[in-house]
mmCIF file of C-alpha atoms in Angstrom:
data_model
loop_
_atom_site.group_PDB
_atom_site.id
_atom_site.type_symbol
_atom_site.label_atom_id
_atom_site.label_comp_id
_atom_site.label_asym_id
_atom_site.label_seq_id
_atom_site.Cartn_x
_atom_site.Cartn_y
_atom_site.Cartn_z
ATOM 1 C CA MET A 187 -18.248 185.070 376.267
ATOM 2 C CA GLN A 188 -17.857 185.631 372.523
ATOM 3 C CA LYS A 189 -18.958 188.943 372.013
ATOM 4 C CA ILE A 190 -15.917 190.115 374.976
ATOM 5 C CA TYR A 191 -13.399 188.936 372.667
ATOM 6 C CA SER A 192 -15.526 189.143 369.019
ATOM 7 C CA GLY A 193 -14.382 193.271 368.744
ATOM 8 C CA PHE A 194 -10.979 192.732 369.825
ATOM 9 C CA ILE A 195 -9.953 190.216 368.023
ATOM 10 C CA LEU A 196 -11.961 191.940 364.871
ATOM 11 C CA LEU A 197 -10.017 194.923 365.471
ATOM 12 C CA LEU A 198 -6.772 193.299 365.969
ATOM 13 C CA LEU A 199 -7.250 191.566 362.167
ATOM 14 C CA ILE A 200 -8.101 195.003 360.796
ATOM 15 C CA PHE A 201 -4.983 197.161 362.043
ATOM 16 C CA SER A 202 -2.522 194.608 363.738
ATOM 17 C CA PRO A 203 -1.402 192.507 360.188
ATOM 18 C CA SER A 204 1.718 192.224 361.417
ATOM 19 C CA ILE A 205 -0.095 189.960 364.353
ATOM 20 C CA PHE A 206 -2.545 188.094 361.701
ATOM 21 C CA ALA A 207 -0.886 188.806 358.568
ATOM 22 C CA ASP A 208 -3.050 185.983 356.398
ATOM 23 C CA THR A 209 -4.287 187.020 353.658
ATOM 24 C CA ALA A 210 -6.988 184.775 353.987
ATOM 25 C CA LEU A 211 -8.186 185.982 357.466
ATOM 26 C CA GLU A 212 -8.028 189.911 356.555
ATOM 27 C CA LYS A 213 -10.261 188.741 353.622
ATOM 28 C CA PHE A 214 -12.234 187.535 356.162
ATOM 29 C CA ALA A 215 -12.188 190.443 358.638
ATOM 30 C CA THR A 216 -14.143 192.632 355.657
ATOM 31 C CA LEU A 217 -17.102 190.596 355.082
ATOM 32 C CA GLU A 218 -21.158 192.094 356.600
ATOM 33 C CA ASN A 219 -22.331 188.298 357.135
ATOM 34 C CA SER A 220 -20.339 186.121 358.987
ATOM 35 C CA GLY A 221 -19.386 184.513 362.018
ATOM 36 C CA LEU A 222 -16.248 182.996 362.936
ATOM 37 C CA LEU A 223 -14.579 180.714 366.538
ATOM 38 C CA MET A 224 -11.685 178.977 366.649
ATOM 39 C CA VAL A 225 -10.774 177.518 370.645
ATOM 40 C CA ASP A 226 -7.874 175.839 372.049
ATOM 41 C CA LYS A 227 -7.696 172.740 373.812
ATOM 42 C CA PHE A 228 -9.067 174.273 376.686
ATOM 43 C CA GLY A 229 -11.920 175.919 375.424
ATOM 44 C CA HIS A 230 -10.818 178.800 374.963
ATOM 45 C CA PRO A 231 -11.642 180.995 372.255
ATOM 46 C CA ILE A 232 -8.392 181.766 370.081
ATOM 47 C CA LEU A 233 -10.689 183.490 367.527
ATOM 48 C CA SER A 234 -14.096 184.874 367.621
ATOM 49 C CA ASP A 235 -16.189 186.806 365.138
ATOM 50 C CA GLN A 236 -20.391 187.458 365.353
ATOM 51 C CA ALA A 237 -19.718 184.029 367.861
ATOM 52 C CA ASN A 238 -23.713 183.955 368.949
ATOM 53 C CA THR A 239 -25.470 185.027 365.718
ATOM 54 C CA ALA A 240 -27.551 182.765 363.777
ATOM 55 C CA PHE A 241 -26.229 181.435 360.240
ATOM 56 C CA ILE A 242 -27.716 179.283 357.437
ATOM 57 C CA PRO A 243 -25.270 176.228 358.110
ATOM 58 C CA ALA A 244 -25.388 174.345 355.363
ATOM 59 C CA SER A 245 -24.609 170.640 354.959
ATOM 60 C CA THR A 246 -22.923 171.880 358.334
ATOM 61 C CA THR A 247 -26.196 170.429 359.737
ATOM 62 C CA LYS A 248 -25.079 166.629 358.980
ATOM 63 C CA LEU A 249 -22.686 167.032 361.898
ATOM 64 C CA VAL A 250 -25.909 167.612 363.865
ATOM 65 C CA THR A 251 -27.507 164.701 362.192
ATOM 66 C CA ALA A 252 -24.461 162.647 362.955
ATOM 67 C CA TRP A 253 -24.073 163.601 366.804
ATOM 68 C CA LEU A 254 -27.672 162.102 367.123
ATOM 69 C CA ALA A 255 -27.636 159.423 365.288
ATOM 70 C CA LEU A 256 -24.542 157.946 366.585
ATOM 71 C CA LYS A 257 -25.619 159.209 370.161
ATOM 72 C CA HIS A 258 -28.638 157.033 369.486
ATOM 73 C CA TRP A 259 -27.893 154.190 368.130
ATOM 74 C CA GLY A 260 -23.878 153.718 367.983
ATOM 75 C CA GLU A 261 -21.233 153.424 365.922
ATOM 76 C CA ASP A 262 -21.565 149.796 365.713
ATOM 77 C CA TYR A 263 -25.239 149.940 364.590
ATOM 78 C CA HIS A 264 -26.321 147.989 361.890
ATOM 79 C CA PHE A 265 -29.539 148.530 360.140
ATOM 80 C CA LYS A 266 -31.925 146.067 359.508
ATOM 81 C CA THR A 267 -33.984 144.970 357.200
ATOM 82 C CA HIS A 268 -37.254 142.055 357.478
ATOM 83 C CA PHE A 269 -38.956 139.730 355.420
ATOM 84 C CA TYR A 270 -42.101 138.151 355.566
ATOM 85 C CA LEU A 271 -43.578 135.509 353.237
ATOM 86 C CA ASP A 272 -47.379 135.464 352.570
ATOM 87 C CA SER A 273 -47.940 132.003 352.200
ATOM 88 C CA SER A 274 -51.577 132.334 351.124
ATOM 89 C CA THR A 275 -50.941 134.568 348.314
ATOM 90 C CA ASN A 276 -47.135 133.806 347.840
ATOM 91 C CA THR A 277 -45.760 137.311 348.070
ATOM 92 C CA LEU A 278 -42.974 138.402 349.275
ATOM 93 C CA TRP A 279 -42.822 141.393 351.688
ATOM 94 C CA ILE A 280 -40.660 144.017 352.895
ATOM 95 C CA LYS A 281 -40.960 146.080 355.786
ATOM 96 C CA GLY A 282 -39.222 149.026 355.504
ATOM 97 C CA SER A 283 -36.530 150.030 357.966
ATOM 98 C CA GLY A 284 -35.397 153.192 356.338
ATOM 99 C CA ASP A 285 -31.818 151.705 355.756
ATOM 100 C CA PRO A 286 -30.501 154.115 353.953
ATOM 101 C CA PHE A 287 -27.285 151.803 352.593
ATOM 102 C CA LEU A 288 -29.177 149.047 350.639
ATOM 103 C CA VAL A 289 -27.519 149.273 347.645
ATOM 104 C CA SER A 290 -26.993 146.628 344.999
ATOM 105 C CA GLU A 291 -24.342 145.116 346.713
ATOM 106 C CA GLU A 292 -26.408 144.235 349.495
ATOM 107 C CA LEU A 293 -29.654 143.377 347.247
ATOM 108 C CA ILE A 294 -27.156 140.188 345.549
ATOM 109 C CA VAL A 295 -26.728 138.884 349.146
ATOM 110 C CA ILE A 296 -30.278 139.584 350.261
ATOM 111 C CA ALA A 297 -30.962 137.821 346.697
ATOM 112 C CA GLU A 298 -28.930 134.636 347.917
ATOM 113 C CA ASN A 299 -30.265 134.157 351.457
ATOM 114 C CA LEU A 300 -33.826 134.568 350.021
ATOM 115 C CA LYS A 301 -33.447 131.405 347.934
ATOM 116 C CA ASN A 302 -30.997 129.190 351.039
ATOM 117 C CA HIS A 303 -33.940 130.369 352.933
ATOM 118 C CA GLY A 304 -36.028 128.057 350.623
ATOM 119 C CA ILE A 305 -37.510 130.414 348.144
ATOM 120 C CA GLN A 306 -38.307 129.239 344.656
ATOM 121 C CA GLN A 307 -41.045 130.958 342.740
ATOM 122 C CA ILE A 308 -43.014 134.506 344.601
ATOM 123 C CA ASN A 309 -46.009 135.593 342.409
ATOM 124 C CA ALA A 310 -45.837 139.444 344.198
ATOM 125 C CA ILE A 311 -43.393 142.174 346.231
ATOM 126 C CA GLY A 312 -45.154 143.326 348.562
ATOM 127 C CA LEU A 313 -44.139 146.733 350.897
ATOM 128 C CA ASP A 314 -44.486 148.145 353.623
ATOM 129 C CA SER A 315 -43.622 151.486 353.827
ATOM 130 C CA SER A 316 -45.881 152.675 357.092
ATOM 131 C CA LEU A 317 -42.508 153.780 358.361
ATOM 132 C CA PHE A 318 -42.107 157.094 357.064
ATOM 133 C CA GLN A 319 -45.834 159.057 356.760
ATOM 134 C CA GLU A 320 -47.170 159.173 352.871
ATOM 135 C CA ASN A 321 -45.670 161.852 350.481
ATOM 136 C CA LEU A 322 -43.368 162.392 352.421
ATOM 137 C CA LEU A 323 -41.659 165.594 351.312
ATOM 138 C CA LEU A 324 -38.727 167.698 354.121
ATOM 139 C CA PRO A 325 -38.074 171.072 353.408
ATOM 140 C CA GLY A 326 -35.467 172.393 351.563
ATOM 141 C CA THR A 327 -35.162 169.318 348.993
ATOM 142 C CA GLY A 328 -35.656 170.464 345.242
ATOM 143 C CA VAL A 329 -37.681 169.412 342.601
ATOM 144 C CA SER A 330 -34.603 168.424 340.129
ATOM 145 C CA GLN A 331 -33.786 165.115 338.889
ATOM 146 C CA ASN A 332 -30.345 165.482 340.859
ATOM 147 C CA PRO A 333 -28.916 162.688 342.859
ATOM 148 C CA TYR A 334 -28.610 165.211 346.127
ATOM 149 C CA ASP A 335 -32.218 165.907 345.588
ATOM 150 C CA ALA A 336 -33.382 162.256 346.072
ATOM 151 C CA VAL A 337 -36.630 161.890 348.563
ATOM 152 C CA PRO A 338 -36.591 159.652 351.124
ATOM 153 C CA SER A 339 -38.610 156.626 351.598
ATOM 154 C CA ALA A 340 -38.810 153.997 353.805
ATOM 155 C CA ILE A 341 -38.024 151.656 351.179
ATOM 156 C CA ALA A 342 -34.799 152.945 348.907
ATOM 157 C CA ALA A 343 -32.227 150.980 347.356
ATOM 158 C CA ASN A 344 -28.827 152.822 345.584
ATOM 159 C CA PHE A 345 -29.903 156.180 347.321
ATOM 160 C CA ASN A 346 -32.828 156.546 345.234
ATOM 161 C CA THR A 347 -30.797 157.014 342.594
ATOM 162 C CA ILE A 348 -30.382 155.401 339.138
ATOM 163 C CA ASN A 349 -27.404 155.385 336.915
ATOM 164 C CA LEU A 350 -27.187 155.735 333.111
ATOM 165 C CA LYS A 351 -24.907 155.255 330.194
ATOM 166 C CA LYS A 352 -24.821 155.063 326.956
ATOM 167 C CA ILE A 353 -23.144 152.220 324.687
ATOM 168 C CA LYS A 354 -23.241 152.082 320.977
ATOM 169 C CA GLY A 355 -26.055 154.050 320.728
ATOM 170 C CA LYS A 356 -27.570 151.158 323.727
ATOM 171 C CA VAL A 357 -28.856 152.399 327.491
ATOM 172 C CA VAL A 358 -27.322 150.159 329.982
ATOM 173 C CA SER A 359 -26.888 150.447 333.536
ATOM 174 C CA ALA A 360 -23.398 152.263 334.460
ATOM 175 C CA GLU A 361 -22.951 149.901 337.790
ATOM 176 C CA ALA A 362 -21.645 146.949 336.358
ATOM 177 C CA GLN A 363 -23.821 145.363 339.674
ATOM 178 C CA THR A 364 -27.107 146.886 339.245
ATOM 179 C CA PRO A 365 -29.400 145.517 336.351
ATOM 180 C CA LEU A 366 -31.527 147.725 334.154
ATOM 181 C CA THR A 367 -34.656 147.538 334.928
ATOM 182 C CA ALA A 368 -38.409 149.132 333.673
ATOM 183 C CA TYR A 369 -38.167 152.013 336.099
ATOM 184 C CA ALA A 370 -34.696 153.121 335.120
ATOM 185 C CA LYS A 371 -35.758 152.628 331.330
ATOM 186 C CA THR A 372 -38.276 155.666 331.624
ATOM 187 C CA PHE A 373 -35.218 158.066 332.177
ATOM 188 C CA SER A 374 -33.970 156.989 328.743
ATOM 189 C CA ASN A 375 -35.160 159.680 327.355
ATOM 190 C CA GLN A 376 -32.787 161.970 328.245
ATOM 191 C CA LEU A 377 -29.787 160.753 328.241
ATOM 192 C CA LYS A 378 -28.495 163.478 325.814
ATOM 193 C CA ARG A 379 -24.835 162.462 326.650
ATOM 194 C CA ARG A 380 -22.837 159.533 327.168
ATOM 195 C CA SER A 381 -23.990 159.127 330.790
ATOM 196 C CA LEU A 382 -26.615 160.625 333.299
ATOM 197 C CA ARG A 383 -27.183 159.938 336.727
ATOM 198 C CA VAL A 384 -30.385 161.440 338.875
ATOM 199 C CA ASN A 385 -32.615 160.505 341.695
ATOM 200 C CA THR A 386 -35.986 158.447 341.541
ATOM 201 C CA GLY A 387 -38.369 160.999 341.204
ATOM 202 C CA PRO A 388 -40.211 163.565 343.917
ATOM 203 C CA ASP A 389 -43.285 160.901 344.284
ATOM 204 C CA PRO A 390 -41.501 158.066 346.815
ATOM 205 C CA VAL A 391 -43.282 155.376 345.622
ATOM 206 C CA ASN A 392 -41.756 154.993 342.222
ATOM 207 C CA ALA A 393 -38.197 154.524 344.594
ATOM 208 C CA GLU A 394 -40.774 151.901 346.444
ATOM 209 C CA ARG A 395 -40.612 150.637 342.964
ATOM 210 C CA TYR A 396 -37.901 150.734 341.559
ATOM 211 C CA PHE A 397 -36.757 148.910 344.866
ATOM 212 C CA ALA A 398 -38.752 146.242 344.148
ATOM 213 C CA GLU A 399 -38.034 146.087 340.361
ATOM 214 C CA LEU A 400 -34.206 145.408 341.106
ATOM 215 C CA LEU A 401 -35.344 143.135 343.968
ATOM 216 C CA ALA A 402 -37.095 141.148 341.193
ATOM 217 C CA ALA A 403 -33.881 141.323 339.409
ATOM 218 C CA PHE A 404 -31.728 139.420 341.543
ATOM 219 C CA LEU A 405 -34.460 137.133 343.034
ATOM 220 C CA ARG A 406 -34.215 136.175 338.931
ATOM 221 C CA LYS A 407 -30.438 135.999 338.572
ATOM 222 C CA GLN A 408 -30.259 133.324 341.004
ATOM 223 C CA GLY A 409 -33.486 131.061 339.551
ATOM 224 C CA ILE A 410 -36.167 132.679 341.450
ATOM 225 C CA ILE A 411 -39.310 132.599 339.044
ATOM 226 C CA VAL A 412 -40.786 136.206 340.205
ATOM 227 C CA GLY A 413 -44.592 137.776 339.295
ATOM 228 C CA ASP A 414 -44.483 141.296 338.084
ATOM 229 C CA LYS A 415 -46.678 142.230 340.493
ATOM 230 C CA ILE A 416 -46.446 144.881 343.228
ATOM 231 C CA VAL A 417 -48.597 145.043 345.718
ATOM 232 C CA ARG A 418 -48.417 147.733 349.115
ATOM 233 C CA GLY A 419 -49.895 146.935 352.283
ATOM 234 C CA ARG A 420 -49.223 146.152 355.745
ATOM 235 C CA VAL A 421 -47.066 143.404 357.415
ATOM 236 C CA ASP A 422 -49.634 142.289 359.729
ATOM 237 C CA LYS A 423 -49.663 138.273 360.001
ATOM 238 C CA GLN A 424 -47.540 137.053 357.968
ATOM 239 C CA ALA A 425 -44.479 134.655 358.970
ATOM 240 C CA ARG A 426 -40.828 136.298 359.421
ATOM 241 C CA LEU A 427 -39.202 134.765 356.911
ATOM 242 C CA TYR A 428 -35.620 136.604 356.850
ATOM 243 C CA THR A 429 -33.690 139.189 358.446
ATOM 244 C CA HIS A 430 -30.973 141.326 356.142
ATOM 245 C CA THR A 431 -28.469 142.520 358.382
ATOM 246 C CA ASN A 432 -26.617 145.350 356.624
ATOM 247 C CA SER A 433 -22.663 144.879 355.986
ATOM 248 C CA LYS A 434 -22.039 148.799 356.837
ATOM 249 C CA SER A 435 -22.124 150.088 360.083
ATOM 250 C CA LEU A 436 -23.266 153.447 360.967
ATOM 251 C CA ALA A 437 -19.488 154.298 361.337
ATOM 252 C CA GLU A 438 -19.068 153.759 357.897
ATOM 253 C CA MET A 439 -22.228 155.279 356.669
ATOM 254 C CA VAL A 440 -21.224 158.645 358.984
ATOM 255 C CA THR A 441 -18.162 158.331 357.144
ATOM 256 C CA ALA A 442 -19.561 158.427 353.435
ATOM 257 C CA MET A 443 -21.940 161.153 354.603
ATOM 258 C CA MET A 444 -19.620 163.317 355.665
ATOM 259 C CA LYS A 445 -17.445 162.284 352.544
ATOM 260 C CA TYR A 446 -19.916 162.761 349.855
ATOM 261 C CA SER A 447 -22.473 165.186 352.036
ATOM 262 C CA THR A 448 -25.054 163.713 350.857
ATOM 263 C CA ASN A 449 -28.844 164.667 351.595
ATOM 264 C CA PHE A 450 -30.892 161.386 351.299
ATOM 265 C CA LEU A 451 -28.231 159.086 353.984
ATOM 266 C CA ALA A 452 -28.353 162.221 356.680
ATOM 267 C CA ASN A 453 -32.419 162.690 355.978
ATOM 268 C CA GLN A 454 -32.841 158.812 355.973
ATOM 269 C CA LEU A 455 -31.335 158.615 359.658
ATOM 270 C CA VAL A 456 -33.216 161.717 361.160
ATOM 271 C CA LEU A 457 -36.306 160.421 359.948
ATOM 272 C CA VAL A 458 -36.189 156.019 361.234
ATOM 273 C CA LEU A 459 -34.816 158.030 364.519
ATOM 274 C CA ILE A 460 -37.785 160.082 364.995
ATOM 275 C CA ALA A 461 -39.787 156.703 363.559
ATOM 276 C CA GLU A 462 -38.534 155.329 366.614
ATOM 277 C CA THR A 463 -38.369 157.633 369.257
ATOM 278 C CA ASN A 464 -42.396 158.514 368.061
ATOM 279 C CA HIS A 465 -43.545 155.194 367.582
ATOM 280 C CA ARG A 466 -45.514 156.419 364.484
ATOM 281 C CA PRO A 467 -44.913 157.375 360.782
ATOM 282 C CA ALA A 468 -41.957 160.042 360.598
ATOM 283 C CA ASN A 469 -42.976 163.340 359.180
ATOM 284 C CA ALA A 470 -41.833 166.546 358.531
ATOM 285 C CA LYS A 471 -43.486 168.829 362.036
ATOM 286 C CA ASP A 472 -41.819 165.853 363.902
ATOM 287 C CA VAL A 473 -38.409 166.193 362.541
ATOM 288 C CA GLN A 474 -37.844 169.524 363.547
ATOM 289 C CA GLN A 475 -39.497 169.006 367.163
ATOM 290 C CA TYR A 476 -37.010 165.560 367.753
ATOM 291 C CA MET A 477 -34.157 168.153 366.315
ATOM 292 C CA GLU A 478 -34.203 170.957 367.921
ATOM 293 C CA GLN A 479 -36.118 169.384 371.111
ATOM 294 C CA THR A 480 -33.138 166.911 371.403
ATOM 295 C CA LEU A 481 -30.296 169.710 371.280
ATOM 296 C CA ILE A 482 -32.401 172.167 374.026
ATOM 297 C CA LYS A 483 -32.419 169.369 376.416
ATOM 298 C CA HIS A 484 -28.675 168.516 375.831
ATOM 299 C CA PHE A 485 -26.970 172.241 374.922
ATOM 300 C CA HIS A 486 -29.887 173.863 376.420
ATOM 301 C CA TRP A 487 -29.488 175.964 372.958
ATOM 302 C CA THR A 488 -31.325 179.087 372.151
ATOM 303 C CA ASN A 489 -32.339 181.107 368.836
ATOM 304 C CA PHE A 490 -31.814 178.134 366.320
ATOM 305 C CA THR A 491 -33.741 176.262 363.926
ATOM 306 C CA MET A 492 -33.500 172.955 362.418
ATOM 307 C CA LYS A 493 -35.557 171.904 360.171
ATOM 308 C CA ASP A 494 -34.214 168.934 357.918
ATOM 309 C CA GLY A 495 -31.008 166.594 358.784
ATOM 310 C CA ALA A 496 -28.992 167.333 355.491
ATOM 311 C CA GLY A 497 -28.989 171.206 355.464
ATOM 312 C CA LEU A 498 -30.922 171.722 352.355
ATOM 313 C CA SER A 499 -33.371 173.967 353.978
ATOM 314 C CA ARG A 500 -32.395 177.776 354.013
ATOM 315 C CA ASP A 501 -34.716 178.552 357.059
ATOM 316 C CA ASN A 502 -32.164 176.109 359.400
ATOM 317 C CA ARG A 503 -30.194 178.049 361.534
ATOM 318 C CA LEU A 504 -26.861 177.288 363.464
ATOM 319 C CA SER A 505 -24.283 179.702 365.309
ATOM 320 C CA PRO A 506 -20.360 179.361 365.397
ATOM 321 C CA MET A 507 -20.913 178.840 369.249
ATOM 322 C CA GLN A 508 -23.439 176.110 369.049
ATOM 323 C CA LEU A 509 -21.604 174.547 366.164
ATOM 324 C CA VAL A 510 -18.133 174.278 368.641
ATOM 325 C CA ASP A 511 -20.629 172.900 371.100
ATOM 326 C CA LEU A 512 -21.867 170.449 368.892
ATOM 327 C CA LEU A 513 -17.898 169.376 368.036
ATOM 328 C CA HIS A 514 -16.625 169.183 371.932
ATOM 329 C CA ALA A 515 -19.699 166.381 371.792
ATOM 330 C CA PHE A 516 -18.458 164.805 369.040
ATOM 331 C CA LYS A 517 -14.879 164.247 369.567
ATOM 332 C CA ALA A 518 -15.841 160.739 370.377
ATOM 333 C CA TRP A 519 -16.357 160.037 366.473
ATOM 334 C CA LYS A 520 -14.048 163.332 365.448
ATOM 335 C CA LYS A 521 -11.903 160.658 362.892
ATOM 336 C CA LEU A 522 -15.340 160.095 360.909
ATOM 337 C CA LEU A 523 -15.088 163.463 359.355
ATOM 338 C CA PRO A 524 -12.860 164.441 356.470
ATOM 339 C CA GLU A 525 -9.325 165.343 355.527
ATOM 340 C CA ILE A 526 -10.036 168.095 353.613
ATOM 341 C CA GLU A 527 -6.313 169.435 354.524
ATOM 342 C CA SER A 528 -3.439 168.544 356.015
ATOM 343 C CA ASN A 529 -4.044 167.788 359.816
ATOM 344 C CA ILE A 530 -7.992 169.914 359.665
ATOM 345 C CA TYR A 531 -10.548 166.985 359.968
ATOM 346 C CA ALA A 532 -14.331 169.008 358.342
ATOM 347 C CA LYS A 533 -17.821 169.237 357.619
ATOM 348 C CA SER A 534 -18.445 171.780 354.682
ATOM 349 C CA GLY A 535 -21.180 173.745 354.035
ATOM 350 C CA THR A 536 -22.373 175.405 350.446
ATOM 351 C CA MET A 537 -25.476 176.586 348.652
ATOM 352 C CA ASN A 538 -25.585 179.665 346.633
ATOM 353 C CA GLY A 539 -24.539 182.578 348.586
ATOM 354 C CA ILE A 540 -23.763 180.502 351.801
ATOM 355 C CA SER A 541 -20.173 178.741 352.438
ATOM 356 C CA THR A 542 -19.590 176.796 355.714
ATOM 357 C CA LEU A 543 -17.187 174.744 357.728
ATOM 358 C CA ALA A 544 -16.928 173.230 360.693
ATOM 359 C CA GLY A 545 -14.251 171.127 362.651
ATOM 360 C CA TYR A 546 -11.201 170.162 364.504
ATOM 361 C CA ILE A 547 -7.493 171.598 363.697
ATOM 362 C CA VAL A 548 -5.192 169.165 364.716
ATOM 363 C CA ASP A 549 -2.251 170.078 366.591
ATOM 364 C CA ASP A 550 0.363 167.912 368.612
ATOM 365 C CA ASN A 551 -3.184 165.127 369.049
ATOM 366 C CA ASN A 552 -4.940 168.311 370.736
ATOM 367 C CA TRP A 553 -8.364 168.309 368.384
ATOM 368 C CA GLN A 554 -9.249 171.901 368.189
ATOM 369 C CA PRO A 555 -12.772 172.748 367.395
ATOM 370 C CA PHE A 556 -13.558 175.486 365.269
ATOM 371 C CA ALA A 557 -16.823 176.859 362.836
ATOM 372 C CA LEU A 558 -16.621 179.393 359.650
ATOM 373 C CA MET A 559 -19.945 180.681 358.673
ATOM 374 C CA MET A 560 -20.263 183.305 355.933
ATOM 375 C CA ASN A 561 -23.548 183.580 354.366
ATOM 376 C CA GLN A 562 -22.176 185.437 351.504
ATOM 377 C CA ALA A 563 -20.799 185.165 348.123
ATOM 378 C CA VAL A 564 -17.641 184.266 348.334
ATOM 379 C CA PRO A 565 -14.565 182.822 346.205
ATOM 380 C CA TYR A 566 -14.635 178.983 346.030
ATOM 381 C CA LYS A 567 -12.164 177.540 348.304
ATOM 382 C CA PHE A 568 -12.125 180.162 350.027
ATOM 383 C CA ARG A 569 -13.298 178.802 353.276
ATOM 384 C CA ASN A 570 -10.180 176.155 353.109
ATOM 385 C CA ARG A 571 -7.825 179.298 352.836
ATOM 386 C CA ILE A 572 -8.974 180.526 356.087
ATOM 387 C CA ALA A 573 -9.168 177.071 357.746
ATOM 388 C CA VAL A 574 -5.429 176.033 356.984
ATOM 389 C CA ALA A 575 -4.217 180.023 358.287
ATOM 390 C CA LEU A 576 -6.873 179.253 361.756
ATOM 391 C CA ALA A 577 -4.013 176.222 361.567
ATOM 392 C CA ASN A 578 -1.210 178.025 361.208
ATOM 393 C CA LYS A 579 -2.405 180.284 364.269
ATOM 394 C CA THR A 580 -3.554 177.266 366.280
ATOM 395 C CA VAL A 581 1.088 176.513 365.465
ATOM 396 C CA ARG A 582 1.943 179.460 367.281
ATOM 397 C CA HIS A 583 -0.488 179.954 369.605
#
């Protein structure tokens, strides 16, 4: 269907400026490594160009991740984290569930509830991170200290990032609700300006250490005596003391992931999905297998590649048609996408030399899917200009 329309539409774009007069669409027609598909409310193509060609999707991959998670758990799902007490050693154990939204506000509630469960003193904090494979690193993850390169971990706090600032020469936490821990202080020498936000480093062990230090700090604020020792292992016969249910629903998490394009959150969701499905520690190989097999089963796709849930890998491949297929299936959760322009709800993707956008154009309460993929350098927000032109065309169609 796409190829039949593709050549015809492209000729119209080039030779009939009176029909497609929008400058953005005219410029798009000159691009060599790009694809586009927009359909009407009946699913019929309005515009189609290389719609079956696979391109690097960048963060529009998060649409796939969101669909997988929402289809599996439902939008009202809340992650749970279990706490255990080993009375023989007086160790408080945490079994990591991969909860991607254990932020300081949640840790405050956890500390309060642990106190209410009778905890007055613990000698050590134990971490069970067996949900994920040790030293897990997903394809595409960079080695920079930027928050978008935060590594996944079965136990994580604040998206595995640290936020610092300097006040009158003194390094403090940049978040009023987050204490400054010993591990966070190790980044102080990198604070050259007034503020610094970094990830916890490439080793998940350090991310888990940061979690334990933060939890200890919040427990101490509740008057609980906490030893400095952090141990690792597996929860076995310890008695379950408390189960924490995250206050945020999956729908709220997906909304944040789409708005801020949080790579950490996206990869956490996929990893927890495959750990639950396969009943073994999540690993990079299983990520690709789970994503691809699920998509083949549901959509019968061919000629695509999914290696991570965030869209960081340049080996990922999707076509505009596949993204539009996905958007048809995603319509139940369409309002979780951010409104990037008036009546345009979409997820963008950006990498060096990559600019993508996929979502819906809303016309008289009709949510019409579109996917735009440019695998070459284009001006900033050029994709938004094209989307606006598509919206104008939808109104006239």
